[in-house]
mmCIF file of N, CA and C in Angstrom:
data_model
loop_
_atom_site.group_PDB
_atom_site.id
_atom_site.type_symbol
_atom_site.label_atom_id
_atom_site.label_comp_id
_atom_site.label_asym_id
_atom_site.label_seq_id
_atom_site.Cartn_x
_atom_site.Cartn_y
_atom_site.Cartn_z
ATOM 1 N N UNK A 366 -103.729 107.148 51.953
ATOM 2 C CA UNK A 366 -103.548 106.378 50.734
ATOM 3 C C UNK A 366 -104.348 107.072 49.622
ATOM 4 N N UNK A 367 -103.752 107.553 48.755
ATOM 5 C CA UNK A 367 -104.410 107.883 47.658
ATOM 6 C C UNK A 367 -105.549 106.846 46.467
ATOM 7 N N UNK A 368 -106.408 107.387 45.653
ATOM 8 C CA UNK A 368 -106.765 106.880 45.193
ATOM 9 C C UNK A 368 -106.029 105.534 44.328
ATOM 10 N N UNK A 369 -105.158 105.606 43.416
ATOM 11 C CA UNK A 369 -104.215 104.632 42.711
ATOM 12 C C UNK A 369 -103.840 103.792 43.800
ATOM 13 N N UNK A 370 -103.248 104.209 44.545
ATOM 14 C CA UNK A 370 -102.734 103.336 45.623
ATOM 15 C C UNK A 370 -103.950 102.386 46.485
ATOM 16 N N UNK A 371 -105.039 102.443 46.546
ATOM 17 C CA UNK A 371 -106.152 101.994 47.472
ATOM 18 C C UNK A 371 -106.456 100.996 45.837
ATOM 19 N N UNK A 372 -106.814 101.445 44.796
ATOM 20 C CA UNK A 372 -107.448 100.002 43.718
ATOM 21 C C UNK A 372 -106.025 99.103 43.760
ATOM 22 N N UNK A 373 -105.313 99.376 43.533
ATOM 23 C CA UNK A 373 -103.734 98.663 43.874
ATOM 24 C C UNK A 373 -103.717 97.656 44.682
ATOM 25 N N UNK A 374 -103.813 98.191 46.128
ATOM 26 C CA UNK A 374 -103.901 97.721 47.275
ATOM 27 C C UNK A 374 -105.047 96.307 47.140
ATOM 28 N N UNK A 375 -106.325 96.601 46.964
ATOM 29 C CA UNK A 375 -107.195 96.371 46.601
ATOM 30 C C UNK A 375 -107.293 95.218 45.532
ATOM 31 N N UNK A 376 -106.998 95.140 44.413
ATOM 32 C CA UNK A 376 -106.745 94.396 43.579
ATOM 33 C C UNK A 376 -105.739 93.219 44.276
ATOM 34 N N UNK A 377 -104.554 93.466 45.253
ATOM 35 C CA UNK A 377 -103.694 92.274 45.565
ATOM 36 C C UNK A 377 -104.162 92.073 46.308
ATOM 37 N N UNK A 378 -105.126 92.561 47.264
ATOM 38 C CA UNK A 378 -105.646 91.554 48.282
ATOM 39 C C UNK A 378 -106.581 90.472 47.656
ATOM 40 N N UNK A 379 -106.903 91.146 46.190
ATOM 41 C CA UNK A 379 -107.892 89.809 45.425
ATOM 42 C C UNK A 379 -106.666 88.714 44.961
ATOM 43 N N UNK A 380 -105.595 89.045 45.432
ATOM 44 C CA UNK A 380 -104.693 87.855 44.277
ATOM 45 C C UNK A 380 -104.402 88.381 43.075
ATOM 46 N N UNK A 381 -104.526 89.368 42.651
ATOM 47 C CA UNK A 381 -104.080 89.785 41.249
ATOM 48 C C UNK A 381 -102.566 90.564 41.797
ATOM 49 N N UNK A 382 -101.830 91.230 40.243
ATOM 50 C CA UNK A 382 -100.582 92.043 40.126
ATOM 51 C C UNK A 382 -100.374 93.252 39.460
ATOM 52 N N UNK A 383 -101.300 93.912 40.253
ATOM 53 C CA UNK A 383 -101.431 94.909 39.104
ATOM 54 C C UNK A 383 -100.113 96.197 38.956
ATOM 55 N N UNK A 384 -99.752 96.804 38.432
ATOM 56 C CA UNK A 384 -98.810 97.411 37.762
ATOM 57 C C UNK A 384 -99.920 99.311 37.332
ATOM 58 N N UNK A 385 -98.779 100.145 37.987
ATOM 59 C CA UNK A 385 -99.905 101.119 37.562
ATOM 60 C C UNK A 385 -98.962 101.773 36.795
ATOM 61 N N UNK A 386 -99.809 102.850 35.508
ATOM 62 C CA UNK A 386 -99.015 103.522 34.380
ATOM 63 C C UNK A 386 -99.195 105.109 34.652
ATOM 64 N N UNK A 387 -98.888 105.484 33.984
ATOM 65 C CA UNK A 387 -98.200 107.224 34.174
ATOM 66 C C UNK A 387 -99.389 107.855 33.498
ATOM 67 N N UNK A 388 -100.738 107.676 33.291
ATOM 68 C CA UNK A 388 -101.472 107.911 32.810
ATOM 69 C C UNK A 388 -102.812 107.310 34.023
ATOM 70 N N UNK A 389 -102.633 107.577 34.689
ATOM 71 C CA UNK A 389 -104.094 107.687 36.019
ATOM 72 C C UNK A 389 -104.657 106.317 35.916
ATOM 73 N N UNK A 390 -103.995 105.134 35.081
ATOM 74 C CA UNK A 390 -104.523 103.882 34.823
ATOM 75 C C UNK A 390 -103.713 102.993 35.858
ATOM 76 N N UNK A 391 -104.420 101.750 36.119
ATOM 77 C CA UNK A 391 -103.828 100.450 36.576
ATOM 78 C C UNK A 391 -103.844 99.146 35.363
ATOM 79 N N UNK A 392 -103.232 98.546 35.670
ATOM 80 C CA UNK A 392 -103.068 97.375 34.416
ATOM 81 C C UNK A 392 -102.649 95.979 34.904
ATOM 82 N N UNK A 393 -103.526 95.064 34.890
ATOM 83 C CA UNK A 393 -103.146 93.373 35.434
ATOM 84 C C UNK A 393 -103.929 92.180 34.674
ATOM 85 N N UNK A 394 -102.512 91.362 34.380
ATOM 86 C CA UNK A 394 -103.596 89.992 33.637
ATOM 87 C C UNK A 394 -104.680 89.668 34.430
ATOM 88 N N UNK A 395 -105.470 89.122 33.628
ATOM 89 C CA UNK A 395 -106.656 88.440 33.580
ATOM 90 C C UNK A 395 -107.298 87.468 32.698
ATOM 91 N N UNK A 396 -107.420 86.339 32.914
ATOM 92 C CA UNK A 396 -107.895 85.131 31.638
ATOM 93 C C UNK A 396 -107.409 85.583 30.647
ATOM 94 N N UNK A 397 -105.992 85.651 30.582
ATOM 95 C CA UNK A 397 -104.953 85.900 29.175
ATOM 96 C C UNK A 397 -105.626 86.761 28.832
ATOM 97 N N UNK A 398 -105.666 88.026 29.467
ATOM 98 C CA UNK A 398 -105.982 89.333 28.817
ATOM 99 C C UNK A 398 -105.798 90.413 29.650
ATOM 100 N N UNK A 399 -105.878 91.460 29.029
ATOM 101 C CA UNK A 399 -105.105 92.271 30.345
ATOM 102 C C UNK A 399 -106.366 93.345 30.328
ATOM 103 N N UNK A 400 -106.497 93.381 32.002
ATOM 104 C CA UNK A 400 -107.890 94.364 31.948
ATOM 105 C C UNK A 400 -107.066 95.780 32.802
ATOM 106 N N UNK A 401 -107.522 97.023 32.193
ATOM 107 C CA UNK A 401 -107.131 98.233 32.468
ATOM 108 C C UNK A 401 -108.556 98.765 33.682
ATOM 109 N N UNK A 402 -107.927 99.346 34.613
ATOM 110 C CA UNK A 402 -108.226 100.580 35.865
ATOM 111 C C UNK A 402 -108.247 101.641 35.391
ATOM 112 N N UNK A 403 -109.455 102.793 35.068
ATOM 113 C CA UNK A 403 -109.168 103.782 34.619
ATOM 114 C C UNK A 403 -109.906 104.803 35.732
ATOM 115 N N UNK A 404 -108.575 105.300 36.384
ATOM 116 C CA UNK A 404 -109.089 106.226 37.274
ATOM 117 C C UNK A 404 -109.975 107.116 37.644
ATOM 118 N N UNK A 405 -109.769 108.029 36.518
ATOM 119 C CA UNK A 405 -110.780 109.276 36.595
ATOM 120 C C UNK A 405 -109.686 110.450 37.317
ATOM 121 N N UNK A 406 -110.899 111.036 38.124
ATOM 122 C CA UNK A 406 -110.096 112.149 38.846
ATOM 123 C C UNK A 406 -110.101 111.686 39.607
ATOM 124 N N UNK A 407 -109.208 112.161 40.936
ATOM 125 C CA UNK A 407 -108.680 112.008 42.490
ATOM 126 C C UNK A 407 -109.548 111.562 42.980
ATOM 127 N N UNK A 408 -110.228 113.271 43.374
ATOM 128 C CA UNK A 408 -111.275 113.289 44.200
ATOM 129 C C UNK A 408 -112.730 112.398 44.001
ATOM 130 N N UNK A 409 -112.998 111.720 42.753
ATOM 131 C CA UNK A 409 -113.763 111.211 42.239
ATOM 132 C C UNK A 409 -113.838 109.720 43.184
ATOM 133 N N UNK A 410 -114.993 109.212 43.145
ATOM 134 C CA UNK A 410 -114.863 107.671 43.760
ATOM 135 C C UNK A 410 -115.811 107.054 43.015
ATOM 136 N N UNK A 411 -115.061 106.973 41.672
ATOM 137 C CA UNK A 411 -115.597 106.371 40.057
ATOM 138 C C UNK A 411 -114.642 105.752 39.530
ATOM 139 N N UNK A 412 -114.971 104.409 38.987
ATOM 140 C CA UNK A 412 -113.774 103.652 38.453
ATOM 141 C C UNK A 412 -114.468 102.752 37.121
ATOM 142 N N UNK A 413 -113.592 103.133 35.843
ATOM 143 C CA UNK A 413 -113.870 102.040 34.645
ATOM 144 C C UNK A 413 -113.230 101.217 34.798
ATOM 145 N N UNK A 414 -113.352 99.933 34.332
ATOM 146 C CA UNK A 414 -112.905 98.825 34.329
ATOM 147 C C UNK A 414 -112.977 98.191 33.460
ATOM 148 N N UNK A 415 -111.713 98.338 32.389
ATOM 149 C CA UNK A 415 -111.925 97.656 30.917
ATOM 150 C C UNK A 415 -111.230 96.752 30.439
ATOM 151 N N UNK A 416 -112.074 95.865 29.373
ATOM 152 C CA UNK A 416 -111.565 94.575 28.793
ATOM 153 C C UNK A 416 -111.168 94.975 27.169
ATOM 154 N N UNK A 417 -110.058 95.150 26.806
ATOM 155 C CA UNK A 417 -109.858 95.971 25.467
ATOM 156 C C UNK A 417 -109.777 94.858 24.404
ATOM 157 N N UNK A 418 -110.450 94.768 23.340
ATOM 158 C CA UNK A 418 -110.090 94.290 22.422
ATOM 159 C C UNK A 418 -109.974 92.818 22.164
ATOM 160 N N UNK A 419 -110.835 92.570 22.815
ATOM 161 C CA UNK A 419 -111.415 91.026 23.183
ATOM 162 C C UNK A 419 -111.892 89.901 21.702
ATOM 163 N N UNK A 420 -112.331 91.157 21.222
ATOM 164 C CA UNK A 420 -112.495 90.200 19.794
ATOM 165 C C UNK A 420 -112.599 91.046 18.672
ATOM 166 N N UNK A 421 -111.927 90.757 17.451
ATOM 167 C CA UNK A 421 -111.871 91.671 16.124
ATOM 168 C C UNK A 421 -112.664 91.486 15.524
ATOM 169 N N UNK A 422 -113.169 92.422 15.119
ATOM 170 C CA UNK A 422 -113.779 92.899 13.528
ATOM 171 C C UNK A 422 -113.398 92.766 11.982
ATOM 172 N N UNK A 423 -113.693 91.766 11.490
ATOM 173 C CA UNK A 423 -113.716 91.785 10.140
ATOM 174 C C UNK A 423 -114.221 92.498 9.222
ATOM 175 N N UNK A 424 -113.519 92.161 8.147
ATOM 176 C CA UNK A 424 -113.865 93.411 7.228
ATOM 177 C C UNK A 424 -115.607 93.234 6.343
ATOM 178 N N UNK A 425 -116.258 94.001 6.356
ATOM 179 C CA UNK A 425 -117.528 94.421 6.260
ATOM 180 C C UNK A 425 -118.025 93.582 7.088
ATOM 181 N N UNK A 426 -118.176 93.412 8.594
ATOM 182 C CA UNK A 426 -118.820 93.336 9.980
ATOM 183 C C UNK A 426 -119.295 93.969 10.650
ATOM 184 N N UNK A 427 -119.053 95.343 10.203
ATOM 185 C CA UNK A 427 -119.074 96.268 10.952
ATOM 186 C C UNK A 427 -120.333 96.761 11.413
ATOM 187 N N UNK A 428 -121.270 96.316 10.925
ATOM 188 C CA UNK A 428 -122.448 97.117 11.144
ATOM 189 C C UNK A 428 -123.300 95.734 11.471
ATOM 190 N N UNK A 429 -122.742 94.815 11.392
ATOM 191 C CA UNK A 429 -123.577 93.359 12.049
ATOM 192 C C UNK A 429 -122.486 93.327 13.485
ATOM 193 N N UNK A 430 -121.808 93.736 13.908
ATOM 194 C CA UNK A 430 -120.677 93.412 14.891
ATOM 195 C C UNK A 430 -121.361 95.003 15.844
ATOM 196 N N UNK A 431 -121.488 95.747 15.886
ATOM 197 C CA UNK A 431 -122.573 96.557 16.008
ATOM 198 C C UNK A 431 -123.524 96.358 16.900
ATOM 199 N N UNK A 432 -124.546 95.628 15.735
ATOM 200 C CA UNK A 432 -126.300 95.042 16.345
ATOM 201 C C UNK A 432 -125.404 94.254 17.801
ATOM 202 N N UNK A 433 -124.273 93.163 17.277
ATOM 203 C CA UNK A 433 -124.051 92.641 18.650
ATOM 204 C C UNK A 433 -123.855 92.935 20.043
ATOM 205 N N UNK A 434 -122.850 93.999 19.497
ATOM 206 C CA UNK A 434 -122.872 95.094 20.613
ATOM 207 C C UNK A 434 -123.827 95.343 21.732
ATOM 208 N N UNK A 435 -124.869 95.764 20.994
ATOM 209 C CA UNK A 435 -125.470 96.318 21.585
ATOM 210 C C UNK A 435 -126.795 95.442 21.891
ATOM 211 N N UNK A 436 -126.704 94.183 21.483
ATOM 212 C CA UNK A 436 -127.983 93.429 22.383
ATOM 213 C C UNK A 436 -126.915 92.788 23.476
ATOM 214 N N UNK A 437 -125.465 92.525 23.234
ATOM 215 C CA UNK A 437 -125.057 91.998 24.146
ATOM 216 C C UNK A 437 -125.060 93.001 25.964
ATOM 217 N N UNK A 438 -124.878 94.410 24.996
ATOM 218 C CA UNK A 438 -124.899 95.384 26.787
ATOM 219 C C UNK A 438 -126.583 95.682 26.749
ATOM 220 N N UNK A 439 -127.249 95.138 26.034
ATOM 221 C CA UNK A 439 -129.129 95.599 26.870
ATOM 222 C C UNK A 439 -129.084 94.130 27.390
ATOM 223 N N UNK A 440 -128.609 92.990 27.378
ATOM 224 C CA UNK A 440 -128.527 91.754 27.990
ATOM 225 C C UNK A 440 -127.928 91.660 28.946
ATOM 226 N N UNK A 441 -126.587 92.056 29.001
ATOM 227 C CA UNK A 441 -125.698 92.373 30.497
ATOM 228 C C UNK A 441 -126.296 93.220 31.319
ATOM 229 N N UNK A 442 -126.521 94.360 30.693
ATOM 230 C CA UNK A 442 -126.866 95.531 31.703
ATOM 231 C C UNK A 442 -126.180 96.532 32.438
ATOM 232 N N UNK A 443 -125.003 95.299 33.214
ATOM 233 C CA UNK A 443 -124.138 95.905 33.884
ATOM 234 C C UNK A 443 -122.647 95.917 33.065
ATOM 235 N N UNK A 444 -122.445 95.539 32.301
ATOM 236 C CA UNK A 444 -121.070 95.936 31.570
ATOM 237 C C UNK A 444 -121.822 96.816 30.265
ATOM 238 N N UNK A 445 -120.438 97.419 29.489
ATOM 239 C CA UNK A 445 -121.296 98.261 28.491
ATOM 240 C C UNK A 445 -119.687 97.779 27.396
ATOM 241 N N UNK A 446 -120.433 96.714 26.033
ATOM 242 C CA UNK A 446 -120.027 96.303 25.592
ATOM 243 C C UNK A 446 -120.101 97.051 23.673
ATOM 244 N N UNK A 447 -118.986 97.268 23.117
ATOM 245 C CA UNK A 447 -118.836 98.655 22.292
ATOM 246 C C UNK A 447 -117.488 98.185 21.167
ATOM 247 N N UNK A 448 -117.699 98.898 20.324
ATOM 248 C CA UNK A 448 -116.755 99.235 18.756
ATOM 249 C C UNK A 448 -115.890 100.427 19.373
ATOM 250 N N UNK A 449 -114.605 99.931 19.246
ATOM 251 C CA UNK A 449 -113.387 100.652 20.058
ATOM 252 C C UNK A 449 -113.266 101.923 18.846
ATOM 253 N N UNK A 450 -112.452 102.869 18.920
ATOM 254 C CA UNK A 450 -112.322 103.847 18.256
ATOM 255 C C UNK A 450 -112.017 103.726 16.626
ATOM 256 N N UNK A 451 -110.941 102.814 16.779
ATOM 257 C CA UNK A 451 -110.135 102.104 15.592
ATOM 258 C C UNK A 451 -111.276 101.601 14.703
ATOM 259 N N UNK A 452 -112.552 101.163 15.178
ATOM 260 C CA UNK A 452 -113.313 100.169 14.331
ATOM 261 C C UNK A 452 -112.831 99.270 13.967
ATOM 262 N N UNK A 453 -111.977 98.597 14.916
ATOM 263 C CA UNK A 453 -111.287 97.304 14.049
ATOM 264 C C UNK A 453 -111.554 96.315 15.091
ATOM 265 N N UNK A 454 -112.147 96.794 16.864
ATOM 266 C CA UNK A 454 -112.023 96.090 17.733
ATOM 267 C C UNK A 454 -113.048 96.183 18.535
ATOM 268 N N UNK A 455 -113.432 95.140 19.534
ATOM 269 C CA UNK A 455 -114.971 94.721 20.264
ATOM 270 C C UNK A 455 -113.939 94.972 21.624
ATOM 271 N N UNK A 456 -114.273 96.145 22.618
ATOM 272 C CA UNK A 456 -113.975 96.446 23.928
ATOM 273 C C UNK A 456 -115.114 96.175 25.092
ATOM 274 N N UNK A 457 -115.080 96.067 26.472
ATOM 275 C CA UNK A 457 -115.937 96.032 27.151
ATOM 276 C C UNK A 457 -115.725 96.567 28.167
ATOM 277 N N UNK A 458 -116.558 97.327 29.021
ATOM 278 C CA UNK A 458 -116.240 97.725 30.387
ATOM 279 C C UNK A 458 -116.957 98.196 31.315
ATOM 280 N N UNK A 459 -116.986 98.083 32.772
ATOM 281 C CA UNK A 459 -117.582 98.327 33.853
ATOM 282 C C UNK A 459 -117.251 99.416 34.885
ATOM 283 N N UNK A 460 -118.519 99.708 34.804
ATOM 284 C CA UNK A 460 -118.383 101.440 35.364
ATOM 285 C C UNK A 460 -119.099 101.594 37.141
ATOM 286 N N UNK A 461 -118.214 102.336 37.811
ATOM 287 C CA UNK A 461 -118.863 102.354 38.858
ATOM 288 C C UNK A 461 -118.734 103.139 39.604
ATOM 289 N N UNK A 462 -119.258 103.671 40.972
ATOM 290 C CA UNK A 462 -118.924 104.492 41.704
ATOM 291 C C UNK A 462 -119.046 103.788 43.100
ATOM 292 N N UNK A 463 -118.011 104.195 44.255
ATOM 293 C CA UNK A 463 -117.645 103.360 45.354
ATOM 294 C C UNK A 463 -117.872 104.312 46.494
ATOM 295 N N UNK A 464 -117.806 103.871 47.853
ATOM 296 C CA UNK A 464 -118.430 104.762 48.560
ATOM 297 C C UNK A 464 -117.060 104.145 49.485
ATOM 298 N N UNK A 465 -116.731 103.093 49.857
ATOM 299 C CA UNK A 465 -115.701 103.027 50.875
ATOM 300 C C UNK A 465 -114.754 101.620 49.891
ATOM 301 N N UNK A 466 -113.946 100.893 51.272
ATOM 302 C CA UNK A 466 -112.726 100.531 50.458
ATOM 303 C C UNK A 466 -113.754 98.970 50.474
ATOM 304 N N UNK A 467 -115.015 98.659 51.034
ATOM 305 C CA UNK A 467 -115.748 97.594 51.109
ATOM 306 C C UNK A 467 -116.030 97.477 49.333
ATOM 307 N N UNK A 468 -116.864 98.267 49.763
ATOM 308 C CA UNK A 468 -118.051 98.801 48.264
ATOM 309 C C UNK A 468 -116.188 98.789 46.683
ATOM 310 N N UNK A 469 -115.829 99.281 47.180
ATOM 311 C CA UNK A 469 -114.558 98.943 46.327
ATOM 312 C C UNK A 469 -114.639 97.595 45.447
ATOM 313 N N UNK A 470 -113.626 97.090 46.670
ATOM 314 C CA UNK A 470 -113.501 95.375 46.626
ATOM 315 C C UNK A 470 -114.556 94.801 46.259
ATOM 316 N N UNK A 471 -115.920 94.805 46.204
ATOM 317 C CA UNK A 471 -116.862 94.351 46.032
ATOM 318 C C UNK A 471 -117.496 94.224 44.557
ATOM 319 N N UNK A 472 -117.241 95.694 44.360
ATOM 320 C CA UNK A 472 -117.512 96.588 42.870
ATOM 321 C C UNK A 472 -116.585 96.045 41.963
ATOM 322 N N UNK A 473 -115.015 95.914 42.183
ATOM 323 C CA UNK A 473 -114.197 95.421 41.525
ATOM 324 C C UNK A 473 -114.508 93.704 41.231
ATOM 325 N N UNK A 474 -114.641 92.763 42.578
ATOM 326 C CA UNK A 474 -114.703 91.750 41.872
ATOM 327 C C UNK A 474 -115.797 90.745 41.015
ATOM 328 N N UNK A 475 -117.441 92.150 41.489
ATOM 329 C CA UNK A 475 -118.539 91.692 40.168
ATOM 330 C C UNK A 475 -118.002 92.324 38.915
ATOM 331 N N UNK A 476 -117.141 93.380 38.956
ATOM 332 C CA UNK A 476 -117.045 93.973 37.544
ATOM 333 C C UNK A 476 -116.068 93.125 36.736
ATOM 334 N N UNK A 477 -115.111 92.389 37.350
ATOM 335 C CA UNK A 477 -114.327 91.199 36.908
ATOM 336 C C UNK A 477 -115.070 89.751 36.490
ATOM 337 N N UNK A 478 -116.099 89.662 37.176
ATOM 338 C CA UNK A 478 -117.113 88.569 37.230
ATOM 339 C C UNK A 478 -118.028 88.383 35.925
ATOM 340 N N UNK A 479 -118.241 89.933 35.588
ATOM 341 C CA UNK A 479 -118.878 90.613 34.465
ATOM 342 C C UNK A 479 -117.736 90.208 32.986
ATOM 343 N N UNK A 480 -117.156 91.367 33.132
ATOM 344 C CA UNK A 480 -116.106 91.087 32.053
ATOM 345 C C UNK A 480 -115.617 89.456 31.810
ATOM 346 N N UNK A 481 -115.077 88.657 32.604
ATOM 347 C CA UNK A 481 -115.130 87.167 32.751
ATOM 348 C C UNK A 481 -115.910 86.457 31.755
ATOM 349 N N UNK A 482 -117.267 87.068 31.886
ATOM 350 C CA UNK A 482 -118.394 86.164 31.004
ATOM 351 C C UNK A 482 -118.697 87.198 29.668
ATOM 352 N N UNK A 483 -117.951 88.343 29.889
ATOM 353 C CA UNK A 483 -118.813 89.183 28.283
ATOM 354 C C UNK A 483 -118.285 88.322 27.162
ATOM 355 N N UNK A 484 -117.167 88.055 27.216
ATOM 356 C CA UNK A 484 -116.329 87.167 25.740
ATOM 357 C C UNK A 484 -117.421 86.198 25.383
ATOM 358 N N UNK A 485 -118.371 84.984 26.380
ATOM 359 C CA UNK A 485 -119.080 84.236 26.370
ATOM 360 C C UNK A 485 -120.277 84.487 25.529
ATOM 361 N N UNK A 486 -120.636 85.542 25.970
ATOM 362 C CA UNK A 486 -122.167 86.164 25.739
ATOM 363 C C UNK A 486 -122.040 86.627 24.429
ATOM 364 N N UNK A 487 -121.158 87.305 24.138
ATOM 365 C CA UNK A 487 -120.285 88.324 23.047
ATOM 366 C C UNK A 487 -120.701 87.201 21.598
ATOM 367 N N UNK A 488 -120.131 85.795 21.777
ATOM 368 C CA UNK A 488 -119.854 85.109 20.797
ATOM 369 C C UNK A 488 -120.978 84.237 20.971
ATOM 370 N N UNK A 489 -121.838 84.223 21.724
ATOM 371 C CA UNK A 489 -123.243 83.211 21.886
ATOM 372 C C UNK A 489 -123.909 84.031 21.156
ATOM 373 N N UNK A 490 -124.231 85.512 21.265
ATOM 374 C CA UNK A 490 -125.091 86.342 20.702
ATOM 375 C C UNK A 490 -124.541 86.075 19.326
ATOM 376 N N UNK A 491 -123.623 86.201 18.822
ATOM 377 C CA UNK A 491 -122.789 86.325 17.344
ATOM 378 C C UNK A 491 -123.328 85.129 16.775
ATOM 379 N N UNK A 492 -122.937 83.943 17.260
ATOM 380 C CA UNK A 492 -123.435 83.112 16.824
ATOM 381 C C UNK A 492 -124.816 82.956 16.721
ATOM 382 N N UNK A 493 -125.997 83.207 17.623
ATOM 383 C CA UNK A 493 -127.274 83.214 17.553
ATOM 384 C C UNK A 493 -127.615 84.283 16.452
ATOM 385 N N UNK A 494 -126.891 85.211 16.238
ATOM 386 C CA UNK A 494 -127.445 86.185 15.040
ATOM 387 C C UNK A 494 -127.482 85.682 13.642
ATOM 388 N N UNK A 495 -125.894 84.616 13.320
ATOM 389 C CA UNK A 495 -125.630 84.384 12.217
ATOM 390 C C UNK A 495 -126.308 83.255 11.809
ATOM 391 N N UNK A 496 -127.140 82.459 12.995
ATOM 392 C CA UNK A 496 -127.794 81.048 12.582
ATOM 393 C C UNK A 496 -129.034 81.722 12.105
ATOM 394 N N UNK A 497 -129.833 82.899 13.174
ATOM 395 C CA UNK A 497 -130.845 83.062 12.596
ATOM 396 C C UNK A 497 -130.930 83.808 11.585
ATOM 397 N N UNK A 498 -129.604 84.182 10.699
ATOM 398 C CA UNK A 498 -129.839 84.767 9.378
ATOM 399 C C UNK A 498 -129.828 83.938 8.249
ATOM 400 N N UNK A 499 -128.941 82.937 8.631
ATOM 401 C CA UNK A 499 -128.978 81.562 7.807
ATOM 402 C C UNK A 499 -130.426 80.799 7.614
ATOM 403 N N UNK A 500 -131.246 81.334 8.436
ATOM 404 C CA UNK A 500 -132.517 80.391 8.610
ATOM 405 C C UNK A 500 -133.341 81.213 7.676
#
């Protein structure tokens, strides 16, 4: 079983549907959102796991949407929460490396567990920034 084929595999034994693309990625809803598998190489036993575009950026936010960023991933730790290329969008994702098809399954469903709660944290921090600027 190749790599694609084993997170695949993997993912439906969690109950998910995932769908893989022509680009080394996997792709399956999740809490009305669709989180992407990003392979890597073959031989590699490294997997991203991303939540794209979870929440937008308004116009001149950008540099307060930012600070959030980045107390929200020194708070997580384990997800790494970021200003997508576009600058128009708040992405998140979980990075890992697996050793068998255990450590897999395992890796996959804290990194889902993770992403799950970044939206939470994402907009608690946002909000805690904007009260204490108001103050």
């Amino acid at each position: 079983m190749d790599k694609k084929e084993l997170v695949v595999s993997t993912l439906e034994s969690l109950g998910y549907v995932p769908q893989a693309d022509n680009d080394r990625g996997i792709f399956f809803p999740f809490q009305m959102k669709t989180i992407y598998v990003i392979l890597g190489e073959e031989d590699e036993t490294y997997l991203s796991v991303v939540l794209p575009h979870f929440a937008e950026i308004g116009e001149g936010e950008d540099a307060f949407v930012l600070a959030v960023c980045n107390k929200v991933t020194r708070n997580l730790k384990l997800g790494k929460v970021y200003v997508d290329q576009t600058c128009k969008w708040v992405s998140a994702a979980c990075e890992f490396f697996y050793t068998d098809e255990r450590c897999l399954r395992e890796s996959l469903e804290f990194s889902l567990e993770v992403l799950g709660i970044v939206r939470s944290v994402f907009r608690k921090v946002k909000d805690d920034f904007l009260k204490n600027t108001m103050n």
